[in-house]
Amino acid sequence: MNIPVGIEVVDSTLFSSVDPVVLAGSMCEACGAHVFPAMDSCPTCSSLDVTKVSLPTEGTVWSWTTQHFAPKPPFRTDEFAPFSIGYVDLGPVIVEGWLVGKTEWTIGEQVSLVLAKAWTHEGAPVFTFGFEAVT
Amino acid sequence: MSVNANDIFIVGAARTEFGRFDGEDNELAETAVRGALADCGLVWSDIEFAVGGTNGETKPDNLVSRLGLTGLPFVTVKNGCATGAVALMTARNGLIAEDLNVACVVGYDNHARGAFNVSPARYGLGDWYGATGMMVTTSYFALKIARYLHEHGISQRTLGYASAKAFDYAQEHPYAWRRKPVSVDEAMDADMINDPLTRFMFCAPDAGAVSLVLARGSKAYDLCETPIRLASVALRGRRPGSFEVFSPWLSPGDRTSPSIDAAKAAFDLAGMTPADVQVAQLQDTDSGAEVIHLGETGLLAHGEQEAAYRNGEFEIDGRLPLNTDGGLLANGEPVGASGLRQVHEIVRQLQGRADGKQVPGAPRIGFTHVYGAPGISACTVLISEGAQ
Ligand SMILES: [Zn+2]
C-alpha cells in the first residue's frame, strides 16, 4: 500500500489506500465471504483461495455504543473523552470502527469512511479509520 | 421407578459465597469439595474420578495434595465460561467409559478487581484493535444488545427490569455477592458505562467455588434421597453469522449463535422442549445478555421479553423463575465456577431446598445455559425423578 508522506496510521495493513481513505479486506473466491482486516484463509468455508479487496467506503450504522470510561491499556490516547464505536454495514461485510463527530447515533444512519486522529506520536498525529455521519 | 445403568445423577452439591477472597484459590476449591462430599455423606477416598476447572493459574489436579493422595484420575479443564459444563461432561463420560460409580467436579476462580484485561494477540488481532479502544468487553455487550433491542422492538427499560429482578433474588440468597436491592429506576438512572448499559447492568469478575458429586445408575439412590438426573449436557461453538466479542467484522445476513445450537442440542438429547422448563439459569454477564438468551434458548419468542418481565413471569411464583440466585449480575463471575453455580442452584431448587427463594409447587425440570468467548455455549437439562 502507498502511504503518502506525512500520514502515519495505526496499522498500514488495514488500508488499501490512505488518501483517499479505503479499507482493505479480503474476499473468498470459493464462497464469496468478505472479512476485515484481510486474512489469508476464509473463516466461513476454510478455503485458502482468498483475494485482497478494497471495501466500500459508505454504509449505514448497524449498531452503536458510546464508551463513557477510558479503556485500560493497551488503549492509547492523548486525552480521554467519551467516544462512539459502531458496526457499519458496508454491504458485503459489517465493519467495526469509530463513529466520529458526535456521541448519539441512530441505527440505520448513513455514514462514510474518514481518517480520525488516534493519538500523537513524537509530535505527529497517528490516524485510525472511522465513520462520520453523511450530512 | 427403574434407573438406567448409565443415567448420571447429581447427589451432592456445595458452593462458597461469591465475592472478594484474599486466600489462595485452592482453599476456595477445597471448601467447595468438602461441602459437596458432606452433602452426600461421602469422603474423598470414595471418589473414583475427578474433574477440576479454573481459568486462573493454579492447577486443579494439585487439589489432591489437600484432599488426599488416593491415586484417582483427576482431569483438568479450561474452557472459559463453559468450564463448568465441560467439567460435568467430562465426569459423566469418565464414569460411563471407565465403568465407575462416583465422580467429583469442582470449578473455581479468584479474579482480580475490574474488567478482564485481554491482549489482542490472544484473539489473533493486531495491536491496533486494543490501542484504538475496541478491545473492551462492555462495549461488545452494549453493541450486541443495542442491535437486538432495535431488531425486536424492545425498550431500553427492559434492561432495568432484568437488573432489578437479579438483585431482588440476591437479597435473600446467602451466597450471592451483591445483595442490596436495586429498583428499575435506579438501574436506569445509574452511570452509563456503554449505552444502553449502566453500572447496574454488568456483572464483575470475583471469587468463588462450586463442587458437585455425581453418581451413576442406582448407586445415586444409595447416596441421596432425591438425586437430580443430568438428562443432557451439550457444548457448541460458533458458526458463520454469530456475533462474538472482539470481532472487527461481522457477516451480513441471518444471525446464528452457539447458544441457539447448544440449547437445541440439550433439549433434543433430553427429549424435552423449552416449554417443559420450570426453573432456568441463563448467562447474564449483562442485563442485555439475559434478554438475548431468553430468545436464543427458545424459552421465549424474540420480542416477548419486555412484557414477560413486566408481568412478573421470571419471579419466584411466575411462569418461569429465572436466575433465582441472582445470576451473574449479583454473584459476579468467577469464570471456572460460574457454570457450576447455575447447576448448583437448579439442583437445590429441584430438591426443594433452595438456599434463597424456593420455587413453589415442587418443580421437576430445570435448565442451565452459559455463553462466552470466543463464541461457545453449553446447556444442561436437569430432572428430578422424585424419591425412590
Ligand atoms: Zn469461503
PDB file of N, CA, C and O and ligand atoms in Angstrom, chain A residues 28 30-33 42 44-47, ligand 1:
ATOM      1  N   CYS A  28     -13.358 -14.304  -0.250  1.00  0.00           N
ATOM      2  CA  CYS A  28     -13.126 -15.715  -0.542  1.00  0.00           C
ATOM      3  C   CYS A  28     -13.614 -16.012  -1.954  1.00  0.00           C
ATOM      4  O   CYS A  28     -14.767 -15.748  -2.288  1.00  0.00           O
ATOM      5  N   ALA A  30     -14.031 -18.908  -3.128  1.00  0.00           N
ATOM      6  CA  ALA A  30     -14.876 -20.110  -3.114  1.00  0.00           C
ATOM      7  C   ALA A  30     -16.314 -19.805  -2.686  1.00  0.00           C
ATOM      8  O   ALA A  30     -17.265 -20.265  -3.306  1.00  0.00           O
ATOM      9  N   CYS A  31     -16.485 -19.004  -1.613  1.00  0.00           N
ATOM     10  CA  CYS A  31     -17.851 -18.803  -1.090  1.00  0.00           C
ATOM     11  C   CYS A  31     -18.292 -17.348  -1.129  1.00  0.00           C
ATOM     12  O   CYS A  31     -19.438 -17.044  -0.811  1.00  0.00           O
ATOM     13  N   GLY A  32     -17.388 -16.429  -1.466  1.00  0.00           N
ATOM     14  CA  GLY A  32     -17.773 -15.026  -1.600  1.00  0.00           C
ATOM     15  C   GLY A  32     -17.750 -14.233  -0.305  1.00  0.00           C
ATOM     16  O   GLY A  32     -18.003 -13.028  -0.308  1.00  0.00           O
ATOM     17  N   ALA A  33     -17.443 -14.882   0.829  1.00  0.00           N
ATOM     18  CA  ALA A  33     -17.452 -14.165   2.113  1.00  0.00           C
ATOM     19  C   ALA A  33     -16.371 -13.082   2.137  1.00  0.00           C
ATOM     20  O   ALA A  33     -15.248 -13.296   1.683  1.00  0.00           O
ATOM     21  N   CYS A  42     -10.276 -18.380   4.625  1.00  0.00           N
ATOM     22  CA  CYS A  42     -11.673 -17.980   4.794  1.00  0.00           C
ATOM     23  C   CYS A  42     -12.262 -18.630   6.042  1.00  0.00           C
ATOM     24  O   CYS A  42     -12.341 -19.851   6.114  1.00  0.00           O
ATOM     25  N   THR A  44     -15.251 -18.727   6.921  1.00  0.00           N
ATOM     26  CA  THR A  44     -16.574 -19.293   6.670  1.00  0.00           C
ATOM     27  C   THR A  44     -16.466 -20.702   6.094  1.00  0.00           C
ATOM     28  O   THR A  44     -17.143 -21.619   6.552  1.00  0.00           O
ATOM     29  N   CYS A  45     -15.604 -20.877   5.072  1.00  0.00           N
ATOM     30  CA  CYS A  45     -15.544 -22.204   4.432  1.00  0.00           C
ATOM     31  C   CYS A  45     -14.154 -22.824   4.491  1.00  0.00           C
ATOM     32  O   CYS A  45     -13.948 -23.910   3.963  1.00  0.00           O
ATOM     33  N   SER A  46     -13.197 -22.120   5.110  1.00  0.00           N
ATOM     34  CA  SER A  46     -11.816 -22.576   5.322  1.00  0.00           C
ATOM     35  C   SER A  46     -10.992 -22.667   4.035  1.00  0.00           C
ATOM     36  O   SER A  46      -9.876 -23.181   4.044  1.00  0.00           O
ATOM     37  N   SER A  47     -11.498 -22.130   2.932  1.00  0.00           N
ATOM     38  CA  SER A  47     -10.721 -22.093   1.686  1.00  0.00           C
ATOM     39  C   SER A  47      -9.482 -21.204   1.854  1.00  0.00           C
ATOM     40  O   SER A  47      -9.491 -20.229   2.601  1.00  0.00           O
TER      41      SER A  47
HETATM   42 ZN    ZN C   1     -15.107 -19.062   1.887  1.00  0.00          ZN
END
